[in-house]
Coordinates of C-alpha atoms in Angstrom, one line a residue:
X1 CA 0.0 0.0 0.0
X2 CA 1.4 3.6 -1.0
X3 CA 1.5 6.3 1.7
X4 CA 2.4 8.9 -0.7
X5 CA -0.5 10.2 -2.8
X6 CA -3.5 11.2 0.3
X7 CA -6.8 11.2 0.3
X8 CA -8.4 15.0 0.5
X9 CA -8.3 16.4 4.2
X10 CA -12.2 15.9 5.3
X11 CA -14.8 19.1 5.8
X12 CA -14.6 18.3 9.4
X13 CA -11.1 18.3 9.6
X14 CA -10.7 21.7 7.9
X15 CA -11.3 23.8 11.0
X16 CA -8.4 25.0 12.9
X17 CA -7.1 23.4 15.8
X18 CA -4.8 20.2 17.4
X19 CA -6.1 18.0 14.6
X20 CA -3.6 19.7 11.9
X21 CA -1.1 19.9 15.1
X22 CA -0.9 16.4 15.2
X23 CA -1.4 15.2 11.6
X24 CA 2.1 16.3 11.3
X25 CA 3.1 12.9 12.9
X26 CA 0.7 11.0 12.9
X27 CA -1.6 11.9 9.6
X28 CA -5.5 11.5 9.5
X29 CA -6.7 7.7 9.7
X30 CA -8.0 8.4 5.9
X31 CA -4.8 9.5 4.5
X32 CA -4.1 6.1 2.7
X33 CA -4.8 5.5 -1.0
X34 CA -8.8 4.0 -1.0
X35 CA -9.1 5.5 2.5
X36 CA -13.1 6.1 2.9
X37 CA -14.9 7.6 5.2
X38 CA -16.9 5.7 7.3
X39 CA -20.6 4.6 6.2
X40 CA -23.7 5.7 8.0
X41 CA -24.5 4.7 10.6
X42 CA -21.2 4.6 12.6
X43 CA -21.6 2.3 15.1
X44 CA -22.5 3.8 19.1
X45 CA -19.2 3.5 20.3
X46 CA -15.3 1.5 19.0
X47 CA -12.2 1.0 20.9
X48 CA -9.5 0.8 18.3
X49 CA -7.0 0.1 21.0
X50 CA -4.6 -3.1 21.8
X51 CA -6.6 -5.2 24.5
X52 CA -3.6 -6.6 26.3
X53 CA -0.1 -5.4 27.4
X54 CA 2.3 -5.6 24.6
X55 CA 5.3 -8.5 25.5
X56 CA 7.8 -5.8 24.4
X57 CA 6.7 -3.4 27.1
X58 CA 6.7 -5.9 29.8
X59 CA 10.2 -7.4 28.6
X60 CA 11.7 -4.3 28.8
X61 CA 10.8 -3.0 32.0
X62 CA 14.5 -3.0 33.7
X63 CA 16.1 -1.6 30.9
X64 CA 18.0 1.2 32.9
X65 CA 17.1 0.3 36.4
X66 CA 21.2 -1.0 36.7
X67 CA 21.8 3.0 36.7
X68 CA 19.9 3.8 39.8
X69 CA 21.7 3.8 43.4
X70 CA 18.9 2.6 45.7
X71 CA 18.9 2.6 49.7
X72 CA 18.2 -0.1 51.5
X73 CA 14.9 -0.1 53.5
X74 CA 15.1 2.2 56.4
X75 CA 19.0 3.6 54.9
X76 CA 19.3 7.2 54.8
X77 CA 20.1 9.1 52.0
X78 CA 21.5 12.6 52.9
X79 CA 22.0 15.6 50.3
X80 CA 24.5 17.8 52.2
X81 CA 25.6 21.6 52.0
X82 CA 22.5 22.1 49.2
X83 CA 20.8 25.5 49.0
X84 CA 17.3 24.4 48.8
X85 CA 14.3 25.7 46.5
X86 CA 11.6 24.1 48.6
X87 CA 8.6 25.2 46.4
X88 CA 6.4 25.7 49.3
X89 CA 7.0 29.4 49.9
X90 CA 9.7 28.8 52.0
X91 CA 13.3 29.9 51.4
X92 CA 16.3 28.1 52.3
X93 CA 19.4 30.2 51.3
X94 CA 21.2 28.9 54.2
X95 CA 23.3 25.7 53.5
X96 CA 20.8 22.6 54.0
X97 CA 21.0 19.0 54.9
X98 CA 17.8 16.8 53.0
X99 CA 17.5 13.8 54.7
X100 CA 15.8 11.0 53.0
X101 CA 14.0 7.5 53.9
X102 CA 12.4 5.2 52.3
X103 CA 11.1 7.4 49.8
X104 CA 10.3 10.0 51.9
X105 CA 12.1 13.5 53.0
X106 CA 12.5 12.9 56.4
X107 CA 13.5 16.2 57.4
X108 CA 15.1 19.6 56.0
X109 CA 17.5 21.2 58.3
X110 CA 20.2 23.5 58.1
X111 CA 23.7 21.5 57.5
X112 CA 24.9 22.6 60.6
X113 CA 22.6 21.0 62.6
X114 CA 23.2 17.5 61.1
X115 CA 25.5 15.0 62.3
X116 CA 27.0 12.0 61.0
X117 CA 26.9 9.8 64.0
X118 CA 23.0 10.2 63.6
X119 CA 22.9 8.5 60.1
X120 CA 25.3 5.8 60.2
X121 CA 25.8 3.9 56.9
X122 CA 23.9 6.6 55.3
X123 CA 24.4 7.1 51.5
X124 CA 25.3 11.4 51.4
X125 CA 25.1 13.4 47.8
X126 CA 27.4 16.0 47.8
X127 CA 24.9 19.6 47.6
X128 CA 27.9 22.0 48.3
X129 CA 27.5 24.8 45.3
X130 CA 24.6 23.5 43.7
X131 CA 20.3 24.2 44.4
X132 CA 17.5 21.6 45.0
X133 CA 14.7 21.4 43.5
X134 CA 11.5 19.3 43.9
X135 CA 11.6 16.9 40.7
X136 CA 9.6 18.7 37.5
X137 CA 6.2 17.6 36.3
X138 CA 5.5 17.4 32.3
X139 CA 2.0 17.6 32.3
X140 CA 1.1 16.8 28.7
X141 CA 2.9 14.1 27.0
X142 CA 2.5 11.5 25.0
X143 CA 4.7 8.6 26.0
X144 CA 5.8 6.8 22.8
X145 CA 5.4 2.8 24.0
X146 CA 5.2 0.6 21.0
X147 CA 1.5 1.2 20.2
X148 CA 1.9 4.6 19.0
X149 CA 5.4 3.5 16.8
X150 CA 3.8 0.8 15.2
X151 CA 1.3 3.4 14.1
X152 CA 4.0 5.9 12.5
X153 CA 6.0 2.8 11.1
X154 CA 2.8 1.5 9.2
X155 CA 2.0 5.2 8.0
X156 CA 5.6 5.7 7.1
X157 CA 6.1 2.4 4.8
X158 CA 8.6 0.9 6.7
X159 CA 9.3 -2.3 6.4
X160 CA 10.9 -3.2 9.9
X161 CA 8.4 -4.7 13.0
X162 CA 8.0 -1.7 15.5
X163 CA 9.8 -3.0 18.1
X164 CA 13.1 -1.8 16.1
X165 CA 12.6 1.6 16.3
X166 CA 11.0 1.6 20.4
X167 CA 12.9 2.4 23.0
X168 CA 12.7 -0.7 26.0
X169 CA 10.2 1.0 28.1
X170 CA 12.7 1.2 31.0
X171 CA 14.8 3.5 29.1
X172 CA 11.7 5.4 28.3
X173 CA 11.0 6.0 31.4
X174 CA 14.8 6.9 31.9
X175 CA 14.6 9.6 29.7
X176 CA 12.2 11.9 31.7
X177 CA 14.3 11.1 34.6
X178 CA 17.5 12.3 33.1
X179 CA 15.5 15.3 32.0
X180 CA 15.0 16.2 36.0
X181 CA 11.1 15.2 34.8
X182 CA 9.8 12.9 38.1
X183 CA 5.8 13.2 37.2
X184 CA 3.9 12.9 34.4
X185 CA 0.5 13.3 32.8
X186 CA 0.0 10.6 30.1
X187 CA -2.4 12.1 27.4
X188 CA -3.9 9.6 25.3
X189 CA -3.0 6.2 27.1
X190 CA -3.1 2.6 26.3
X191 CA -2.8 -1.0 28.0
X192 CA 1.5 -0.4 27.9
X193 CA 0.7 3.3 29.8
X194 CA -1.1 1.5 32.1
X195 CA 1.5 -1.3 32.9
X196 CA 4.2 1.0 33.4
X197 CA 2.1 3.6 35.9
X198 CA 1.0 0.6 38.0
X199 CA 4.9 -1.1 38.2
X200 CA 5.8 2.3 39.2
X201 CA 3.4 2.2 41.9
X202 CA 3.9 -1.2 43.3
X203 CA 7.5 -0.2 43.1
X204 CA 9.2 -2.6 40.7
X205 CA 10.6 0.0 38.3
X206 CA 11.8 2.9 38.4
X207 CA 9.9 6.0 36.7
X208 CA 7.8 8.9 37.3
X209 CA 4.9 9.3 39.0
X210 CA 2.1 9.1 36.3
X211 CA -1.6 9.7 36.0
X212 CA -2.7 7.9 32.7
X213 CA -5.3 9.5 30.6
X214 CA -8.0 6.9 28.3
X215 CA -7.5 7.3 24.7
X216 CA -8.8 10.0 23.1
X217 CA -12.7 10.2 23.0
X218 CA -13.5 10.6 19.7
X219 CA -16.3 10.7 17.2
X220 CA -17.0 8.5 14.9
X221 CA -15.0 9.6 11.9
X222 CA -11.9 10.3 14.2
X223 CA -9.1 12.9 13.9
X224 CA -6.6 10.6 15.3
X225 CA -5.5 7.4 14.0
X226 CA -7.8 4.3 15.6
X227 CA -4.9 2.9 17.1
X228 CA -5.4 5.5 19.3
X229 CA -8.9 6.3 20.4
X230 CA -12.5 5.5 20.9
X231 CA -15.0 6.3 18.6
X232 CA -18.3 7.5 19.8
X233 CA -20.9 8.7 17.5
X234 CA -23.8 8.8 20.3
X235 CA -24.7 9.3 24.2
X236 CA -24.6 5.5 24.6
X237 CA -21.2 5.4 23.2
X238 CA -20.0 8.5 25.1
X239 CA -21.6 6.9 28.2
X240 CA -20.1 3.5 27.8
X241 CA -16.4 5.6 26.3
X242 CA -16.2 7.0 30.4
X243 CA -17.0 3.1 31.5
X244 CA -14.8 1.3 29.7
X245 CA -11.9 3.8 31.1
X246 CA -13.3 3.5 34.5
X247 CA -12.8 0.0 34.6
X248 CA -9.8 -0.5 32.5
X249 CA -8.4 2.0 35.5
X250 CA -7.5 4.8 32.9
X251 CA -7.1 8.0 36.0
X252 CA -9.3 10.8 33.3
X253 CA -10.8 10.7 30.8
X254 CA -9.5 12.8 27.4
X255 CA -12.2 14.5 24.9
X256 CA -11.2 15.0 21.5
X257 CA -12.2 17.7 18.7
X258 CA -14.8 16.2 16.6
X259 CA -16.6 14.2 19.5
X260 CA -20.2 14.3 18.9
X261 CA -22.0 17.0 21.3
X262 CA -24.2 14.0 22.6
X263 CA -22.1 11.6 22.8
X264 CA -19.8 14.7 25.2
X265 CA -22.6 15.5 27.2
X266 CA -23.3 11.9 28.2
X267 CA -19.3 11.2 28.7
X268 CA -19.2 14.0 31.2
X269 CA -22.5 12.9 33.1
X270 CA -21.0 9.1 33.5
X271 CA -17.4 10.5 34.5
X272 CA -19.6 12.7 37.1
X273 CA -21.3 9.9 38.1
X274 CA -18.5 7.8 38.4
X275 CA -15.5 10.2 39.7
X276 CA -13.6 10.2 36.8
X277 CA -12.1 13.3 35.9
X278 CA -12.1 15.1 32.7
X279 CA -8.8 16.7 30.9
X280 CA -8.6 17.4 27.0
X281 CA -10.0 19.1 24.3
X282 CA -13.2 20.9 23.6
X283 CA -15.3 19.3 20.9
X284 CA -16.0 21.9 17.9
X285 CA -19.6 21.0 18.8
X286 CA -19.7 22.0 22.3
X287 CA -17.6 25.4 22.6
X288 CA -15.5 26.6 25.6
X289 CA -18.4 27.9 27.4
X290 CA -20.3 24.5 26.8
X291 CA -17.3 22.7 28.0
X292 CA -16.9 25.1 31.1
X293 CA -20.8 24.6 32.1
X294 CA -20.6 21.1 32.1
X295 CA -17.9 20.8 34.5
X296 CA -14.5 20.1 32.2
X297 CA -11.8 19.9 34.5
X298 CA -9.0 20.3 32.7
X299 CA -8.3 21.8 28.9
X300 CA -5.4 20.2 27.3
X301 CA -4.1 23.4 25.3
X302 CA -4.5 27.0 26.0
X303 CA -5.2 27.6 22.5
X304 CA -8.4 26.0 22.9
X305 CA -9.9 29.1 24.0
X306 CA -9.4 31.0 20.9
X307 CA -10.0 27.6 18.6
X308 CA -6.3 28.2 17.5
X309 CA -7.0 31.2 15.6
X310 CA -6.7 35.1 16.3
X311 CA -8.5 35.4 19.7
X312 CA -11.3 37.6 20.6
X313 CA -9.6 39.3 23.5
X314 CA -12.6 40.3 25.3
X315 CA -14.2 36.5 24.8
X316 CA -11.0 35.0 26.6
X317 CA -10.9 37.5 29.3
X318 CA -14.8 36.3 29.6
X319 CA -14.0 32.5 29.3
X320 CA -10.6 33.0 31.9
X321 CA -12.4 34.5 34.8
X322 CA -14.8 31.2 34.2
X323 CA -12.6 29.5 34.5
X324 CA -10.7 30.9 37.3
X325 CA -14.1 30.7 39.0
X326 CA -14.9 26.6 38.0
X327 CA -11.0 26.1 39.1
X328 CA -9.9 24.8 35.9
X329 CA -6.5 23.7 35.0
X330 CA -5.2 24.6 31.6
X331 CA -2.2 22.7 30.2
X332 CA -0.8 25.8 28.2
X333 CA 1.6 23.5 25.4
X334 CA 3.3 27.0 24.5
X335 CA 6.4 24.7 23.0
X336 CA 4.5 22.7 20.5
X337 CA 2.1 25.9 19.2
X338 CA 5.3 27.6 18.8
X339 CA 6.8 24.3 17.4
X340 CA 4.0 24.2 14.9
X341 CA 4.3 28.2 13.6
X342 CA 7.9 27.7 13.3
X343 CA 7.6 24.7 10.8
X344 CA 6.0 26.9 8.1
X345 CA 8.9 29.2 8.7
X346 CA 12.0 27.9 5.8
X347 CA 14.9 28.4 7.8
X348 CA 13.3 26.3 10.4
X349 CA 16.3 23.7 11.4
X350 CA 15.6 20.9 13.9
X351 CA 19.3 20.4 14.5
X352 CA 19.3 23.9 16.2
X353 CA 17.1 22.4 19.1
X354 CA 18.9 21.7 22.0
X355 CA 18.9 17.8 22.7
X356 CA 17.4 16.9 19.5
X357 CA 19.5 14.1 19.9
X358 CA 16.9 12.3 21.7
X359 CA 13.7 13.0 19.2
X360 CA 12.6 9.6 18.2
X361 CA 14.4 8.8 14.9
X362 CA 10.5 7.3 13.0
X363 CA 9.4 10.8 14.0
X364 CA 11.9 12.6 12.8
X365 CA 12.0 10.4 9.8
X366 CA 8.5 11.2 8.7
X367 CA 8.9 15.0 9.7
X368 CA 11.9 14.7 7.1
X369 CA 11.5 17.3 4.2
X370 CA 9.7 14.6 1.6
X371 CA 8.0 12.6 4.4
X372 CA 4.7 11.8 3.9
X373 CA 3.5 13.2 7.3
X374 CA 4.8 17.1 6.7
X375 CA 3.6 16.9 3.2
X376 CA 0.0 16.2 4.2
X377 CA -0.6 19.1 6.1
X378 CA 2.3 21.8 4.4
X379 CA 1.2 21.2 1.0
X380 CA -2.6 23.0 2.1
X381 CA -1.7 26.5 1.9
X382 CA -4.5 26.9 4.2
X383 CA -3.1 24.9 6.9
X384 CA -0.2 27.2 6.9
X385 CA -1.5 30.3 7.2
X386 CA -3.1 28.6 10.2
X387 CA -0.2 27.3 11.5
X388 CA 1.5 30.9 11.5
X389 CA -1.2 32.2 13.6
X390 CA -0.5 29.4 16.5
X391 CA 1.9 30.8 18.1
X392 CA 1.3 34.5 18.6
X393 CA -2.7 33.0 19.6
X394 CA -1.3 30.8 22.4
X395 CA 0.7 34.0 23.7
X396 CA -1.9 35.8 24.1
X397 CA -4.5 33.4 25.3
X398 CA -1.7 32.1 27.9
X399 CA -1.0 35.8 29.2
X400 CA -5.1 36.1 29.7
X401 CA -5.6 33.1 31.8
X402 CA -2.5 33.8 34.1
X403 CA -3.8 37.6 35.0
X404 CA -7.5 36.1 35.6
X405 CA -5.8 33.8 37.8
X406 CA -6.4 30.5 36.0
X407 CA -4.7 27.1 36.8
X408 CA -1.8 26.8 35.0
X409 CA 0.5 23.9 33.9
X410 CA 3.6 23.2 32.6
X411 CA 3.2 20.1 29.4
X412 CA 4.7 20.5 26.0
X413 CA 2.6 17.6 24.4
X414 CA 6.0 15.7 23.3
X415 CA 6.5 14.2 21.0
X416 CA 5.2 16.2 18.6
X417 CA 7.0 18.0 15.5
X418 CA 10.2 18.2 17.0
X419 CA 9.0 18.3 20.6
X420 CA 11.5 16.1 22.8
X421 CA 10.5 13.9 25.5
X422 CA 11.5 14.8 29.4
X423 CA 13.8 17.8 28.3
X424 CA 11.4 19.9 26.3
X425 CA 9.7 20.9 29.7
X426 CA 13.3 23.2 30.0
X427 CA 12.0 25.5 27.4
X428 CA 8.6 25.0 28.1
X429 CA 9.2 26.9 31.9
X430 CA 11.4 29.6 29.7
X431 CA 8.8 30.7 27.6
X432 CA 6.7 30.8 30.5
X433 CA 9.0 33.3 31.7
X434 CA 9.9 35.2 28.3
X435 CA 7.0 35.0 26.9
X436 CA 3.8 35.0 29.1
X437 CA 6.2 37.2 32.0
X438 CA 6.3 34.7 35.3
X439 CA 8.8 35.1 37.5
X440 CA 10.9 31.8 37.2
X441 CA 9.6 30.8 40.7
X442 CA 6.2 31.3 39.2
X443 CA 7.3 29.6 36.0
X444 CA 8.7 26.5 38.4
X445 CA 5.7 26.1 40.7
X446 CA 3.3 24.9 37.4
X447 CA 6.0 21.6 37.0
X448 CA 6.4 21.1 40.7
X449 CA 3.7 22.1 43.3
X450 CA 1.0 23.0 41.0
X451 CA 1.6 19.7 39.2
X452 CA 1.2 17.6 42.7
X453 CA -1.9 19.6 43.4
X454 CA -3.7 19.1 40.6
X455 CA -2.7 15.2 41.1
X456 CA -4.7 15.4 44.1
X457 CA -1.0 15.7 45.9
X458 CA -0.9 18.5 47.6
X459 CA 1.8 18.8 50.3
X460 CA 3.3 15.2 49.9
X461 CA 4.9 16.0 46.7
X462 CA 6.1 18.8 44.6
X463 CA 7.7 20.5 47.4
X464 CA 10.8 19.8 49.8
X465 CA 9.7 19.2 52.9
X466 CA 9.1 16.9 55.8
X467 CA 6.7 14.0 54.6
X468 CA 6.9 14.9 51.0
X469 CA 8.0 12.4 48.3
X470 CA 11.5 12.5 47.5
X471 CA 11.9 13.3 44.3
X472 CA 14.7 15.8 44.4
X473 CA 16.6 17.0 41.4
X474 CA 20.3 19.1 42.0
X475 CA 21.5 21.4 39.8
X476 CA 24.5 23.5 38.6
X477 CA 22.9 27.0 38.8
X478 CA 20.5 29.1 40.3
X479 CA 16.9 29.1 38.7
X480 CA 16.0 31.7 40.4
X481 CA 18.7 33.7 38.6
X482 CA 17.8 32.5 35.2
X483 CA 14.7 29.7 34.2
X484 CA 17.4 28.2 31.5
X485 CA 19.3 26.5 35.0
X486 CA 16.4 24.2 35.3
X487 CA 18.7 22.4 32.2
X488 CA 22.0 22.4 34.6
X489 CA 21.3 19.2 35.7
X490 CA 23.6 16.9 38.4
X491 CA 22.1 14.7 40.0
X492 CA 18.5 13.5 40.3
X493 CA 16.7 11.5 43.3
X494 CA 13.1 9.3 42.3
X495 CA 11.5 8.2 45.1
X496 CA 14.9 8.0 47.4
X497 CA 17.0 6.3 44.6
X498 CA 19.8 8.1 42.9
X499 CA 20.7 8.3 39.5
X500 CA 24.2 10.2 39.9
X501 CA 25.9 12.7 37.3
X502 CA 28.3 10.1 36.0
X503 CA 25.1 7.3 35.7
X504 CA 23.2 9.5 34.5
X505 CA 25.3 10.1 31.2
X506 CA 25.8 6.7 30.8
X507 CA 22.0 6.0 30.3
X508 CA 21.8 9.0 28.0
X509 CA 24.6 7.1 26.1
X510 CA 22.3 3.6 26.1
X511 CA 19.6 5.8 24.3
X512 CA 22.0 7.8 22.0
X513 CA 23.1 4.3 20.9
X514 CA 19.9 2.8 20.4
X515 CA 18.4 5.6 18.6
X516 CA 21.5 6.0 16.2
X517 CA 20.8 2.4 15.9
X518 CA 17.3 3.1 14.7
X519 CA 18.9 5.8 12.4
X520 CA 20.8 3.4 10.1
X521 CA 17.7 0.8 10.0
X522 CA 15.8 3.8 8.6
X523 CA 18.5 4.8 6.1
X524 CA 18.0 1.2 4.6
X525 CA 14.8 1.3 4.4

């Protein structure tokens, strides 16, 4: 089958919004010679996703987990002479001593005060010169477990199983963690997703905090490839979308743009009904102020509010004080939107990205300048004009909510165009700062403390201090100073184990290997 001449982009896919965002990796599900859309009438509801836990995932699991220094139970771990960034409105300028065990910070004192004879056999990190920070939060990303390759290898005509080009899911999961990234909000999960958040919470890997979202709730002639979604045409469908995810153990559910205004309305009355909470996108059908009224909890981009076109100041000052009132949490994606405008932009160069080194090679391959993804979307002159207008749209939306007070979060909705895994949440917090004008303690608290908060953590994570989780990452420089220190990294401590400077290069090294690996394969191809 040829990828390469595409099937017309659909009426309903011709507004703006996320679905030409992500066409540019993953294309539309019709964009296949033949493809056709579905016939009437679509059935109620269609769960296009794997039913079991792929063999690959679970294989994989300790890939990495040899990197990690972990304390025994009830051994201490000690960060010594560390100036401390506690994230709770505390300030700790004075030389500090964060003592750790089993998994917890046991305390946060001034280095003075601590003594050795108090912590025998204790393992002590080395703080003198460098800041601590609670562990970041990326709170829109899309983890890419071999569901979603197999996906882009199919689309992209390439004739090696997907297992070639997908990182063992332990070095996944490594790869936030080098980035300083201890929590994260899976948008869009699947059965792998699932796996790997409930290991990490039985404590048989090693990876970040995660709340898993269901797979995007969509209508019946979806956006997204089925591989990645349910399709709902109706309210039975919507209803039995929020109780499938319920009792698959998905944490929230995730609307998509062309759900069905129904088959929404029903979807948020079951998640109601059954505590499940609701973070994504606004159906076309249902507006912002729909969305709002019916209790959404969470919008997945702050473009959203403005449709991804030139925004209606007055409307979003409206919509932000709603929301500010509902306490709604917005997932502002500034890194992709501006991602997205750039692409349309010539001298554009993905090699100019810091850590680019780490974009998954099938991504990159079909973002390549004849790949088949880029060329769906680039060769509508429409869609660029669009694009263009991302950007300076999700500036001005973002600026809004944050003076009306709204919720904000720091995601980056890797790994879209060019978007890297873990360490794009760096410049996600500096455009925060540059662009919408947070302080860089403001900037932080969205990826630490705000993050645990809105994961119904509040006080036990996010922060340093007594009782808290210890997910601790050191760094070189002072982020107070300057947001771009957040990238300095050291050392990094997940749940009490530690993942040293030197280790922590050498894992970076295991994935530089594996995806130059996957580099050559697709060379061949």
């Amino acid at each position: 089958m040829s990828y390469r001449r595409l099937t017309p982009i659909r009426p309903e896919h011709r507004q703006p919004g996320c679905c030409l965002l992500h066409s540019l990796v993953g294309g539309f599900p019709a964009a296949v010679d033949g493809g056709e859309t579905p016939q009437s009438p679509a059935p109620s509801f269609v769960d296009g996703t794997s039913a079991s836990v792929s063999s690959f995932c679970d294989d994989t699991l300790g890939a990495g987990a040899d990197l990690f220094d972990v304390p025994a139970t009830d051994q201490a771990v000690v960060i010594r002479r560390v100036t401390a960034l506690p994230m709770d409105g505390s300030v700790r300028d004075e030389p500090q001593a964060i003592i750790i065990r089993n998994g917890r910070i046991e305390a946060l004192i001034p280095d003075a005060q601590w003594s050795p004879d108090q912590f025998r056999n204790a393992k002590v990190v080395e703080g003198a010169g460098k800041f601590a920070i609670p562990g970041l939060g990326e709170m829109h990303t899309h983890a890419q477990c071999l569901s979603w390759v197999n996906v882009f290898t199919r689309r992209l005509s390439v004739d090696f199983p997907g297992e070639r080009f997908a990182l063992p899911s332990g070095l996944l999961m490594f790869q936030y963690l080098a980035a300083g990234v201890t929590r994260i909000e899976v948008m869009a999960g699947d059965r792998d997703m699932l796996h790997l958040r409930d290991r990490q919470r039985e404590g048989r890997i090693i990876a970040p905090t995660m709340q898993v979202g269901s797979p995007m709730v969509d209508g019946p002639t979806p956006i997204q490839a089925t591989e990645f979604g349910y399709q709902v045409s109706d309210a039975a469908g919507g209803r039995r979308a929020a109780e499938e995810a319920h009792a698959a153990g998905y944490d929230f559910m995730k609307p998509y743009s062309a759900l069905p205004s129904e088959a929404y309305d029903a979807m948020m009355e079951a998640c109601q009904r059954l505590g499940l909470r609701v973070m994504g996108h606004v159906p076309r059908t249902v507006t912002m102020a729909g969305a709002l009224e019916r209790g959404q909890q969470g919008i997945a981009h702050a473009s959203e509010y403005s449709n991804y076109t030139k925004p209606d100041l007055d409307e979003i000052r409206r919509l932000a004080a709603q929301s500010a009132r509902a306490g709604t949490w917005v997932q502002a994606t500034l890194t992709v939107l501006h991602r997205i405008s750039a692409l349309v932009d010539s001298s554009f160069r993905p090699d100019e990205i810091a850590d680019i080194e780490f974009y998954p090679p099938i991504l990159a391959h079909g973002l390549r300048p004849d790949g088949v993804s880029k060329w769906a979307v680039l060769a509508k002159s429409d869609a660029r004009e669009v694009m263009r207008g991302y950007w300076p749209s999700a500036v001005s939306v973002t600026r809004i909510l944050k003076e009306e007070g709204v919720r904000l979060l720091a995601g980056t909705d890797a790994p879209n165009p060019w978007v890297i895994e873990g360490f794009s949440i760096h410049e996600e917090l500096r455009r925060f700062v540059d662009d919408i004008g947070m302080t860089p303690l403001e900037a932080l608290s969205t990826s630490t403390s705000e993050a645990a908060r809105y994961h119904g953590e509040e006080g036990v994570a996010g922060i340093l201090a007594a009782g808290a989780r210890a997910d601790v990452v050191l760094l070189d420089a002072d982020p107070r100073q300057s947001i771009t220190a957040t990238r300095a990294i050291d050392t990094v401590i997940v749940g009490g184990a530690v993942l040293t400077a030197e280790r922590r290069h050498e894992g970076l090294d295991r994935i530089r290997a594996a995806f130059n690996a996957m580099r050559q394969d697709l060379a061949s191809a």
